[in-house]
GROMACS .gro file of C-alpha atoms in nm:
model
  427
    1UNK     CA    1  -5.751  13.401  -4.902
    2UNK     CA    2  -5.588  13.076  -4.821
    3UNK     CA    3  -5.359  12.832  -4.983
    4UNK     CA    4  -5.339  12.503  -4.891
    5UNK     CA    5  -5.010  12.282  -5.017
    6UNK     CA    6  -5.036  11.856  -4.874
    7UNK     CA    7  -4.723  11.677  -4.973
    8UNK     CA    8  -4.819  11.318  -4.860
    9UNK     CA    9  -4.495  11.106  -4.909
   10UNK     CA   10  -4.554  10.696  -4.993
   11UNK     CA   11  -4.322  10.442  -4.776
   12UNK     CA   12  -4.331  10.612  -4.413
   13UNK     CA   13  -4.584  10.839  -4.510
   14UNK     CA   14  -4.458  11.155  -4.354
   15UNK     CA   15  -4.732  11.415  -4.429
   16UNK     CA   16  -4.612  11.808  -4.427
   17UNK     CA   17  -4.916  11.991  -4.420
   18UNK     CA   18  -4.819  12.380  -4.484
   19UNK     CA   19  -5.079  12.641  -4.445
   20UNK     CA   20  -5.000  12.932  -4.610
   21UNK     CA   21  -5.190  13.268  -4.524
   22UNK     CA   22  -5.111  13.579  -4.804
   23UNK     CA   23  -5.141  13.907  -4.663
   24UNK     CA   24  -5.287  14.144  -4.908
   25UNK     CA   25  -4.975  14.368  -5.087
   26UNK     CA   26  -4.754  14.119  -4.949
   27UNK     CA   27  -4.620  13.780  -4.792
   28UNK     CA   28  -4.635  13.488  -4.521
   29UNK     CA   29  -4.309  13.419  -4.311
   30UNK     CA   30  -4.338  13.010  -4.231
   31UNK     CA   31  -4.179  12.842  -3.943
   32UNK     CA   32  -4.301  12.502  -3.832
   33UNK     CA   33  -4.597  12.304  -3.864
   34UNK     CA   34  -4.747  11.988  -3.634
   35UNK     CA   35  -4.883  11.669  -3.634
   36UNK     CA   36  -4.956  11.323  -3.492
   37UNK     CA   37  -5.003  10.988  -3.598
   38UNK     CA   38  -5.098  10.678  -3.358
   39UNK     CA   39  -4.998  10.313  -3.337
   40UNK     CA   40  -5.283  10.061  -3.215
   41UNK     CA   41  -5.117   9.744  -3.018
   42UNK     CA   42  -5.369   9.468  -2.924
   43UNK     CA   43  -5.339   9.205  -2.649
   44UNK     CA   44  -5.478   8.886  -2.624
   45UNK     CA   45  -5.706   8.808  -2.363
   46UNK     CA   46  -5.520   8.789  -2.005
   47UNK     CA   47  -5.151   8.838  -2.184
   48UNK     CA   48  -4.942   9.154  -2.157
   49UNK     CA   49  -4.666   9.007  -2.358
   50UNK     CA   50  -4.637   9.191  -2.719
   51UNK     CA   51  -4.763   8.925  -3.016
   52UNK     CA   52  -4.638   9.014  -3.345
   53UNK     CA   53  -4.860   8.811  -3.495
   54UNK     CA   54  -5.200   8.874  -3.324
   55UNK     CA   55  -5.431   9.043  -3.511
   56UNK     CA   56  -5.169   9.285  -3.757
   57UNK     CA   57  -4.945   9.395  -3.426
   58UNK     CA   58  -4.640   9.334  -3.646
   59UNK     CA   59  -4.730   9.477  -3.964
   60UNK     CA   60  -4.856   9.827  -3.805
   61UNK     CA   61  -4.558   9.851  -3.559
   62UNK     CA   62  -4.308   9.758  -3.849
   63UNK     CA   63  -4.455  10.092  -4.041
   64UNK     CA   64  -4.495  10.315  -3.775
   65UNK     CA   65  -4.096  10.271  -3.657
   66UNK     CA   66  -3.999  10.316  -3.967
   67UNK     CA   67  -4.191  10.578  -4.020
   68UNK     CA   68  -4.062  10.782  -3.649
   69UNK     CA   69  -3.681  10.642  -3.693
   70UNK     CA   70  -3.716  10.807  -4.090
   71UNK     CA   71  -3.852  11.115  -3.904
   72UNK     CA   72  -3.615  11.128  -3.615
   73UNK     CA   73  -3.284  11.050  -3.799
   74UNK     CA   74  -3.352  11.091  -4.150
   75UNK     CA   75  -3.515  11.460  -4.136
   76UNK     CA   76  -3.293  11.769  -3.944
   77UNK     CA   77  -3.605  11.988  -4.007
   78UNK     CA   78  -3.836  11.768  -3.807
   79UNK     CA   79  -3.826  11.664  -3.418
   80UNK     CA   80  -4.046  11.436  -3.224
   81UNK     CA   81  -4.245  11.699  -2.971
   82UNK     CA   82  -4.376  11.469  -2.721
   83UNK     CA   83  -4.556  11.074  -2.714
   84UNK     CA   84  -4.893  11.002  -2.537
   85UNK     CA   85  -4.945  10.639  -2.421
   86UNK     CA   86  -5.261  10.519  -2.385
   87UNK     CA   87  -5.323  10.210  -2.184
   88UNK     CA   88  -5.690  10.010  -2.163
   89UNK     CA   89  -5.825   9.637  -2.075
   90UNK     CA   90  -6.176   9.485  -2.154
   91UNK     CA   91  -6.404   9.482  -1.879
   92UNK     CA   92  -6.411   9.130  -1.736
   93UNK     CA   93  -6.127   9.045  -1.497
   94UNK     CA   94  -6.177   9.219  -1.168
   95UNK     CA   95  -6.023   9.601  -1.132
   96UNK     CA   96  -5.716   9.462  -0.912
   97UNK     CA   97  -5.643   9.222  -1.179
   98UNK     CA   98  -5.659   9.494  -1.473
   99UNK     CA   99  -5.430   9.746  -1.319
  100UNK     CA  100  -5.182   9.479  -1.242
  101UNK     CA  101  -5.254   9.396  -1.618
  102UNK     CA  102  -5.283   9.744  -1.768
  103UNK     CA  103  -4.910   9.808  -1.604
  104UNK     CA  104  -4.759   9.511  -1.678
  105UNK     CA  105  -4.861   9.586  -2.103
  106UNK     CA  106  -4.755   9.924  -2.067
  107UNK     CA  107  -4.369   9.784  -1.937
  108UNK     CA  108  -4.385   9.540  -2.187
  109UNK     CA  109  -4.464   9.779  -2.484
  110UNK     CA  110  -4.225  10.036  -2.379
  111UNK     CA  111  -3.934   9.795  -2.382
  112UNK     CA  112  -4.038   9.677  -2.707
  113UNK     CA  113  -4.027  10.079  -2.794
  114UNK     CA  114  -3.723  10.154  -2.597
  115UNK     CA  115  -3.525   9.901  -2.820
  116UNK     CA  116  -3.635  10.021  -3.103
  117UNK     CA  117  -3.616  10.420  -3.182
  118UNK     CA  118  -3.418  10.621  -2.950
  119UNK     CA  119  -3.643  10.818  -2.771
  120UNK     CA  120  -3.500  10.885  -2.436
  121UNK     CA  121  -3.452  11.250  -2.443
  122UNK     CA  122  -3.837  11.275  -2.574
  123UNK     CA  123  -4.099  11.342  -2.275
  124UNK     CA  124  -4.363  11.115  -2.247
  125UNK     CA  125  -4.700  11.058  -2.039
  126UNK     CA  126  -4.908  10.691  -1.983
  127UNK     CA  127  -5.286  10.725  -1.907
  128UNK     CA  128  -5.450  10.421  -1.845
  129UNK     CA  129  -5.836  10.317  -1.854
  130UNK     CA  130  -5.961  10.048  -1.650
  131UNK     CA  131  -6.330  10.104  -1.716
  132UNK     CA  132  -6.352  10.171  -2.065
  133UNK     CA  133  -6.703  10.207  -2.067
  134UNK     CA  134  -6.710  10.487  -2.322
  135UNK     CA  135  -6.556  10.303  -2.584
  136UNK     CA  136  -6.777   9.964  -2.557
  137UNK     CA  137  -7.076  10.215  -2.568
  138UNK     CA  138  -6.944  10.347  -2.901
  139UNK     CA  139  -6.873  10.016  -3.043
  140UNK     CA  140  -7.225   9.857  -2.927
  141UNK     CA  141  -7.406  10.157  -3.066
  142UNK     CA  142  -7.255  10.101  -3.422
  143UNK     CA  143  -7.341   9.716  -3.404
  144UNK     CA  144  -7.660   9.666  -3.482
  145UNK     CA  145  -7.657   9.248  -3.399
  146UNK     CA  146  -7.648   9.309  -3.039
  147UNK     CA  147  -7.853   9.174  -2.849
  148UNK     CA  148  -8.080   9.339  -2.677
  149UNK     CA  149  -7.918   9.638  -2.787
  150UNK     CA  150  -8.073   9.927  -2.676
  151UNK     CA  151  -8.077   9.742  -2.300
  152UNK     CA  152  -7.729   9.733  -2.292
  153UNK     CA  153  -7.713  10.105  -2.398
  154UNK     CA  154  -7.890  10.181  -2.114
  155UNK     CA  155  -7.654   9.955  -1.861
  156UNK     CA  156  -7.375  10.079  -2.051
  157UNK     CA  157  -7.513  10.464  -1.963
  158UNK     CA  158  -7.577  10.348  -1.635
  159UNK     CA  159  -7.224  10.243  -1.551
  160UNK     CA  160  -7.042  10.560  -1.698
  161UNK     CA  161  -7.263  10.797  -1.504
  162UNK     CA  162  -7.182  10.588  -1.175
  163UNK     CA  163  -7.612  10.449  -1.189
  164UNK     CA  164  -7.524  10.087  -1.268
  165UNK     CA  165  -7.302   9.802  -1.166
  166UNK     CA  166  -7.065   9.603  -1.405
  167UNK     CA  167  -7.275   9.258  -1.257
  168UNK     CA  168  -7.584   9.403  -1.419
  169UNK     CA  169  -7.460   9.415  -1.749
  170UNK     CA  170  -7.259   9.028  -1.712
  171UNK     CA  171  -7.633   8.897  -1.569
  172UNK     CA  172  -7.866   9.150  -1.838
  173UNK     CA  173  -8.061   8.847  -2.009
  174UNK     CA  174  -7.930   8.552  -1.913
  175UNK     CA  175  -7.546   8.659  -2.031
  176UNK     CA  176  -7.651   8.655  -2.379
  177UNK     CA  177  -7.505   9.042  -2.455
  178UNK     CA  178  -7.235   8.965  -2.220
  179UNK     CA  179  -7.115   8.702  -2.432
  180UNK     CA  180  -7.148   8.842  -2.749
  181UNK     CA  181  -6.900   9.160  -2.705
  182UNK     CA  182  -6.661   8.958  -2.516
  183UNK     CA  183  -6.630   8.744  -2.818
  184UNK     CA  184  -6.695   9.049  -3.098
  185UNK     CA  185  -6.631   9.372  -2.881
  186UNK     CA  186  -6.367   9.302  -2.574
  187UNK     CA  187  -6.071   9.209  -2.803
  188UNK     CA  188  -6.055   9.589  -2.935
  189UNK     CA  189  -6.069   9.739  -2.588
  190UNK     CA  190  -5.746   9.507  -2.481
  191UNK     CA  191  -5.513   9.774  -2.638
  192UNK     CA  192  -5.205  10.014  -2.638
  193UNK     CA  193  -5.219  10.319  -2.799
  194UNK     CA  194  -4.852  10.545  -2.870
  195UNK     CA  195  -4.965  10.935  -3.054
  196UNK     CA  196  -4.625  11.081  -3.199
  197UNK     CA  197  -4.670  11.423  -3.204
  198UNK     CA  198  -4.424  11.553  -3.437
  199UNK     CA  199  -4.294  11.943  -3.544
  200UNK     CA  200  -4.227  11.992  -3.869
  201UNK     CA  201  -3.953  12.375  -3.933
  202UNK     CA  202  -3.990  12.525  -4.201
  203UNK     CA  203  -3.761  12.817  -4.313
  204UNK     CA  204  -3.852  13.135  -4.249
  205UNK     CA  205  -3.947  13.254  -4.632
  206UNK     CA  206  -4.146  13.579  -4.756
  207UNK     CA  207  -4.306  13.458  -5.054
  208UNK     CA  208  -4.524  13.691  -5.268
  209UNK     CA  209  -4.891  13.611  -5.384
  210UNK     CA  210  -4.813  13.575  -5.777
  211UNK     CA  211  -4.525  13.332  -5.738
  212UNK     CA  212  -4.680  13.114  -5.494
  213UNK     CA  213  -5.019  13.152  -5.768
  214UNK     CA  214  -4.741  13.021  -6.040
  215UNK     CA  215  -4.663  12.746  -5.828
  216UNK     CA  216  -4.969  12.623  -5.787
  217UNK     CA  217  -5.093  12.654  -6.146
  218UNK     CA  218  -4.779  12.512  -6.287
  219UNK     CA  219  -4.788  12.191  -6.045
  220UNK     CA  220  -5.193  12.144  -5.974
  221UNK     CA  221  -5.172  12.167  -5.627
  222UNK     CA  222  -5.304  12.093  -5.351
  223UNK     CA  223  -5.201  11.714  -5.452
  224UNK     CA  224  -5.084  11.376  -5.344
  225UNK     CA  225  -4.699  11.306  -5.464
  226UNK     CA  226  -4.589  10.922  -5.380
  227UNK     CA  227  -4.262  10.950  -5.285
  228UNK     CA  228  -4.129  10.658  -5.506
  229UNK     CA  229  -4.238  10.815  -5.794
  230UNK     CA  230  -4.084  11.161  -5.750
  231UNK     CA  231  -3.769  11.149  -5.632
  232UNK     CA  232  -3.683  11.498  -5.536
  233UNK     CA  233  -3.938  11.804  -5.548
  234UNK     CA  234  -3.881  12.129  -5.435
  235UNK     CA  235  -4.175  12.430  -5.423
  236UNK     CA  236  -3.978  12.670  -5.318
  237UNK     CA  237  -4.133  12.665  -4.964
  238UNK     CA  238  -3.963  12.323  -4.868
  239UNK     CA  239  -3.759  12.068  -4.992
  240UNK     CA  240  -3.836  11.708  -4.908
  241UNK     CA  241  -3.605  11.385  -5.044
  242UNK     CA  242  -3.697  11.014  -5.024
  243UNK     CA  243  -3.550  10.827  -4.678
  244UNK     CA  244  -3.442  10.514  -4.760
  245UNK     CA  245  -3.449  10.319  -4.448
  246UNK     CA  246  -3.474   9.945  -4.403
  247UNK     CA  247  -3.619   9.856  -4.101
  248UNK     CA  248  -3.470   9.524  -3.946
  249UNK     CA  249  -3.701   9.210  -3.908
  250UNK     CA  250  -3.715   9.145  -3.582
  251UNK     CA  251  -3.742   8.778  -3.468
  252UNK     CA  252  -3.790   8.636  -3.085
  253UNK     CA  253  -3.506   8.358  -3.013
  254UNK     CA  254  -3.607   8.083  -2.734
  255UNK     CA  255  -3.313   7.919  -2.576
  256UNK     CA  256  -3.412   7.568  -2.418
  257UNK     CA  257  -3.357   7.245  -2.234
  258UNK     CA  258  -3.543   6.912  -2.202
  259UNK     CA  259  -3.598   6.816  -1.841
  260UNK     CA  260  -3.685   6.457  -1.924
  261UNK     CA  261  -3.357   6.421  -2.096
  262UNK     CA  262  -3.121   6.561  -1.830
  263UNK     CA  263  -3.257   6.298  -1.616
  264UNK     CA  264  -3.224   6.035  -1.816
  265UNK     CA  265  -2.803   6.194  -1.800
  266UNK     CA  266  -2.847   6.268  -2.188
  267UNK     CA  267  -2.741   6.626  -2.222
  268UNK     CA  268  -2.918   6.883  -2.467
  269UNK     CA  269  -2.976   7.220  -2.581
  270UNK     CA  270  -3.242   7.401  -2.830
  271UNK     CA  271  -3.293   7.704  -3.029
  272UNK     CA  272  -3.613   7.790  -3.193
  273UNK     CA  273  -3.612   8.105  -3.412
  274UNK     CA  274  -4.014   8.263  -3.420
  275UNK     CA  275  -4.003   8.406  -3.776
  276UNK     CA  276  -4.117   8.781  -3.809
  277UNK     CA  277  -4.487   8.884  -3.832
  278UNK     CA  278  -4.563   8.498  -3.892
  279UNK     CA  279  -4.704   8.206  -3.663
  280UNK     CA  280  -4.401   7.977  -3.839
  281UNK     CA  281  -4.084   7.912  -3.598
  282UNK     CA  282  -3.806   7.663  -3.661
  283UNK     CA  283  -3.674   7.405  -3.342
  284UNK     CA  284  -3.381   7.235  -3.358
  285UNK     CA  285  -3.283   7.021  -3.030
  286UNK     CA  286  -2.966   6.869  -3.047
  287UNK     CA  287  -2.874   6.556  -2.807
  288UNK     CA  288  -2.559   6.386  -2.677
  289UNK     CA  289  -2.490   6.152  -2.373
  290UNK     CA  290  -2.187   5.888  -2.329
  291UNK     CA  291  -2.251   5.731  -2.005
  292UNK     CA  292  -2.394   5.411  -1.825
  293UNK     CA  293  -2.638   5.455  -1.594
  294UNK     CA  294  -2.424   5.356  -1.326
  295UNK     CA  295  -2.319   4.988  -1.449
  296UNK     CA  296  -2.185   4.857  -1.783
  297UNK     CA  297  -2.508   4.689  -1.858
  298UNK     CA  298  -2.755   4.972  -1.818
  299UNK     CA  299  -2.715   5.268  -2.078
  300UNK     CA  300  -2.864   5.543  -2.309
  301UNK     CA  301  -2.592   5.635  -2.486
  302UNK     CA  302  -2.696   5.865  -2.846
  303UNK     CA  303  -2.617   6.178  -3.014
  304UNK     CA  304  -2.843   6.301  -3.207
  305UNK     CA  305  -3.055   6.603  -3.364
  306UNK     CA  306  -3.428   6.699  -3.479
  307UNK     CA  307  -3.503   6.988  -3.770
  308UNK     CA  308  -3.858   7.065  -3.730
  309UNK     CA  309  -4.064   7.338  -3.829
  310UNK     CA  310  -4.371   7.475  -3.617
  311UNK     CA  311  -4.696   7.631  -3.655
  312UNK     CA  312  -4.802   7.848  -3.327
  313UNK     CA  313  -5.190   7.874  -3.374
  314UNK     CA  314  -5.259   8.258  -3.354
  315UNK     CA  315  -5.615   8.194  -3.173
  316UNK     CA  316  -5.534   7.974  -2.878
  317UNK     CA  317  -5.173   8.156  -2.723
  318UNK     CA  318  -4.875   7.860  -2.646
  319UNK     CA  319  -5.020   7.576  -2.889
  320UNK     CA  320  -4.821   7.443  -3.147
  321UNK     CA  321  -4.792   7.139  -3.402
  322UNK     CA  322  -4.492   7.072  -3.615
  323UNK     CA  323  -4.332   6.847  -3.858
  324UNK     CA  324  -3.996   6.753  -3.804
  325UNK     CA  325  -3.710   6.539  -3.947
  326UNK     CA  326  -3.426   6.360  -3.757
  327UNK     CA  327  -3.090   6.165  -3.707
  328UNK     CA  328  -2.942   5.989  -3.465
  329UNK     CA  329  -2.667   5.699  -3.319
  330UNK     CA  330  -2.750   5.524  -3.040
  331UNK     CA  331  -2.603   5.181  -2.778
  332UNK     CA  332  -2.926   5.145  -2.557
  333UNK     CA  333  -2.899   4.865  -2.300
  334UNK     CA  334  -3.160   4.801  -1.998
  335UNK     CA  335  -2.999   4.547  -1.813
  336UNK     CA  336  -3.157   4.274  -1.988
  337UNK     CA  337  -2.998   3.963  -2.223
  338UNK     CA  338  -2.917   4.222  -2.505
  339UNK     CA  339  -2.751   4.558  -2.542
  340UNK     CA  340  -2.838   4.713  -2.945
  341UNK     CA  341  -2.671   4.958  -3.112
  342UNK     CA  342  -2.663   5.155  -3.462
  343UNK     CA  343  -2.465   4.928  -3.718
  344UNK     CA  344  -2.073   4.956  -3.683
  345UNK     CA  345  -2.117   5.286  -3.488
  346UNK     CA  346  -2.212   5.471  -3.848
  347UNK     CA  347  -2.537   5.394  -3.953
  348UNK     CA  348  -2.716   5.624  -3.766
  349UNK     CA  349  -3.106   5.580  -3.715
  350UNK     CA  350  -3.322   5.836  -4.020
  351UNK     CA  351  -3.673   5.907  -4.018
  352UNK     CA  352  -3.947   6.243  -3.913
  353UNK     CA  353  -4.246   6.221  -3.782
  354UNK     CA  354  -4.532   6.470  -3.639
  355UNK     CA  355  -4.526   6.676  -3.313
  356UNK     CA  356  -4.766   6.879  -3.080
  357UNK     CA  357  -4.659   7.097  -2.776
  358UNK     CA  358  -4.806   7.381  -2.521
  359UNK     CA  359  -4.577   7.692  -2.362
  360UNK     CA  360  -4.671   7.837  -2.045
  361UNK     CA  361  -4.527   8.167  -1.852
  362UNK     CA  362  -4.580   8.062  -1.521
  363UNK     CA  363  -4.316   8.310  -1.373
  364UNK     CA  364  -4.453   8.620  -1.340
  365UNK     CA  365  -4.186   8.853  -1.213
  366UNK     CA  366  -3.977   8.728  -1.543
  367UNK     CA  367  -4.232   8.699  -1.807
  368UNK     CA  368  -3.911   8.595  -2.045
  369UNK     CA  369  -3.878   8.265  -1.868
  370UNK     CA  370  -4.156   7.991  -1.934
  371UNK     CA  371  -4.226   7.585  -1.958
  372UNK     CA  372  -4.284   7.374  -2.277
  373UNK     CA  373  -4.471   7.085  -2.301
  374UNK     CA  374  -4.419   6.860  -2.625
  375UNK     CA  375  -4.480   6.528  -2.778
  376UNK     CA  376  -4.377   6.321  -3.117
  377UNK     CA  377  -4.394   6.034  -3.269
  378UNK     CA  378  -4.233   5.930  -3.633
  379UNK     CA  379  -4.117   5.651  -3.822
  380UNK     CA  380  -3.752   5.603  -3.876
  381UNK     CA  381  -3.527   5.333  -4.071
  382UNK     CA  382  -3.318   5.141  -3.845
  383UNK     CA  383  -2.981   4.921  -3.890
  384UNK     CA  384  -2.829   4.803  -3.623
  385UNK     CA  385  -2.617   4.539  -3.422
  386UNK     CA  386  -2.703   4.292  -3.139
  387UNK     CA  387  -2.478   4.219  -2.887
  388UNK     CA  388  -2.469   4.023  -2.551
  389UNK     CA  389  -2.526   4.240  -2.283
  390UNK     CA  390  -2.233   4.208  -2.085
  391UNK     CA  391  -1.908   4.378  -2.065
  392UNK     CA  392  -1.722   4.379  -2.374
  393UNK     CA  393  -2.013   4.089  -2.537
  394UNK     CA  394  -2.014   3.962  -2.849
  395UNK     CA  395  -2.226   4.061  -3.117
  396UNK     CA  396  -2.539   3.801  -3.139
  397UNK     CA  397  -2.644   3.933  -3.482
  398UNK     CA  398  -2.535   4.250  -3.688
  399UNK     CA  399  -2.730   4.435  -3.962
  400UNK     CA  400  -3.081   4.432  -3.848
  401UNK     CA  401  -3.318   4.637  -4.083
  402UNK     CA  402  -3.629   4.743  -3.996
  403UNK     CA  403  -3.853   5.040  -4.045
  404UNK     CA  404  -4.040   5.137  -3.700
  405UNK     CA  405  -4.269   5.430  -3.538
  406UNK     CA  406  -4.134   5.511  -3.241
  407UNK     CA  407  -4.156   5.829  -2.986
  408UNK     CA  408  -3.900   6.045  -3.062
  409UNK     CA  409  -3.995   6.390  -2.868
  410UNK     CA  410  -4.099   6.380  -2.514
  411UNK     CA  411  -4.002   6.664  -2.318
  412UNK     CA  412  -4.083   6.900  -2.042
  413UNK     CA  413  -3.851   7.181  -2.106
  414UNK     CA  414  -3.744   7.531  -1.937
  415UNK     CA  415  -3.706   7.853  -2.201
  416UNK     CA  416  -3.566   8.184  -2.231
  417UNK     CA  417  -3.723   8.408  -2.488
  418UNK     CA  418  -3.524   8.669  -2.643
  419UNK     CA  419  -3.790   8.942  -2.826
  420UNK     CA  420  -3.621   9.209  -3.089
  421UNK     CA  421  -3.330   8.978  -3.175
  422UNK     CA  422  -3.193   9.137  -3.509
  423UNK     CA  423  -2.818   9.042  -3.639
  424UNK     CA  424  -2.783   8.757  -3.426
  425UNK     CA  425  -2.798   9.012  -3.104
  426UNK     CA  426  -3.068   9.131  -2.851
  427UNK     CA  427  -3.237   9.469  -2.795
   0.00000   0.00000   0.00000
């Protein structure tokens, strides 16, 4: 006969499954038992970069390394055997494109990995799947709104056993199936896959029939135990404790400067900090310059600094709108009859406003480095002097109010994106 014991632990959920076989008259000796559990990364469409925060990517990879680092530090009696990547792309870019795609997701998902569990003495092996036929016929035949469903089937068969062409299913009735699994279907095929396979030792034990019986009748197993609720529980077989393991946030850092500013000679520098497993970041640009643009009478002199706070819309990748607040001092002259500047040198200009921007990667070879585009406008409460614009003029009139909407973000500006940044360091 056969006893089965499943100790399924809450948190990381490290499952021990021991199978214990009783010899009649006598015993079982146990030594090691194995398993593996898989982590699902999706990409959007055309991007190899890892999204935290497209569809769950964040969440699930936030579990699962906690999960292997509790297993690979946390427990002597377990080891990580070997990990299986598994690399695919949806159908519609051309084959050159997807292998230069499929590789490209694979690097950037195993430097994501790489920084976070130590796995360099564990061996590894990367398959990749450029026509993942097999899969879209799966998900088609378990969706019964496709159209023209059992047609597609049939292209679908076609192309897997080498009879059909990938242009027959794009063209098959107008498009219309075409377009309806790029939209429903080709998302899920644009993944990364990473099986753990993990060995679990288990002391080498003889353990008679009626005291393994005892067990079993005095604790009701087989059974679930959630590892909050029991702190410490010991069958006699094997003794598993709670890991408590925190696993850092991670955040990506960008690291920026405006190109419309530098040439107007008004020196800045930006952080924004993308917060974890959410589409919210926080920008703060801070501005200074203290020259003429090359005579007395022509200057753009200000120091001065936005907080704003961003949305980054999950469905369309590099969009953003924010809201932002901001302060400045300023002595603007343009070579005309008056030079104006904030009141006494201390009454700096105070207002916020509403922004929208765009990020591009157009560098492949350093998929780190990219372009933003953004604009703003707000209202801000001004007091300020008038003076003649001339060296050392007069003041014409001093403590102007007024309340005005104004642009106060215009920038094309070149990034650096940090990824994994935890404790103010990167990974």
């Amino acid at each position: 006969m056969k006893e089965k014991l499943s100790i399924i632990l809450g948190g990381g959920r490290l499952r021990l499954l021991i199978v214990i076989v009783l010899l009649l008259g006598g015993g079982v000796a146990l030594k090691s038992q194995s398993y593996t559990d898989t982590l699902s990364v999706y990409f959007r469409q055309g991007k190899s970069t890892f999204d935290r925060s497209y569809r769950g990517n964040g969440e699930r990879s936030e579990s699962f390394v906690r999960y292997i680092h509790d297993v690979l530090v946390g427990h002597e009696d377990a080891t990580v055997k070997g990990i299986r990547f598994e690399v695919s792309c949806s159908p519609e870019g051309s084959r050159e494109v997807n292998e230069r795609l499929v590789a490209a997701r694979a690097e950037s998902i195993m430097k994501w990995m790489q920084g976070q569990l130590p796995l360099e003495r564990v061996p590894y092996e990367i398959n990749t799947t450029l026509d993942p036929w097999t899969d879209l016929l799966s998900m088609v035949e378990s969706d019964e709104n496709v159209p023209y469903r059992e047609e597609v089937i049939g292209v679908i068969g076609g192309l897997i056993d080498g009879r059909s062409q990938k242009s027959e299913l794009e063209t098959l009735r107008g498009g219309e199936p075409w377009r309806y699994m790029l939209s429903r279907h080709f998302p899920s095929l644009r993944r990364f896959e990473m099986s753990v396979e993990v060995e679990v030792h288990l002391p080498e034990l003889e353990i008679d029939e009626e005291a393994l019986r005892a067990d079993c009748e005095r604790t009701q197993l087989p059974m679930t135990v959630p590892l909050e609720s029991f702190p410490r529980y010991d069958t006699g077989l094997a003794s598993v404790s709670p890991m408590k393991y925190k696993t850092p946030k991670d955040i990506s850092l960008y690291v920026k400067t405006n190109g419309v500013a530098l040439g107007m000679l008004v020196g800045n520098v930006c952080v924004e900090v993308r917060l974890p497993d959410s589409p919210w970041s926080i920008n703060v640009p801070v501005y200074y310059s203290g020259l003429d643009w090359f005579r007395v009478t022509t200057k753009f002199r200000m120091a001065s600094f936005l907080l704003e706070v961003r949305y980054n819309f999950p469905g369309v990748e590099g969009l953003y709108a924010g809201v932002h607040g901001g302060l400045a001092w300023y002595n603007f002259a343009f070579s005309g009859d008056w030079r104006i500047q904030d009141a006494g040198g201390n009454s700096p200009a105070l207002g916020g406003g509403l922004s929208v921007g765009y990020r591009i990667t157009p560098f492949k070879r350093v998929p780190a480095l990219g372009v933003e585009f953004n604009a703003g406008l707000g209202v801000y409460s001004l007091k300020y002097d008038k003076f003649y614009n001339e060296p050392n003029g007069p003041a014409a009139e001093k403590g102007i109010e007024a309340v005005k909407c104004i642009p106060d973000a215009l920038g094309i500006s070149l990034y650096y994106r940090f990824d994994n940044v935890k404790g103010g360091t990167r990974r």
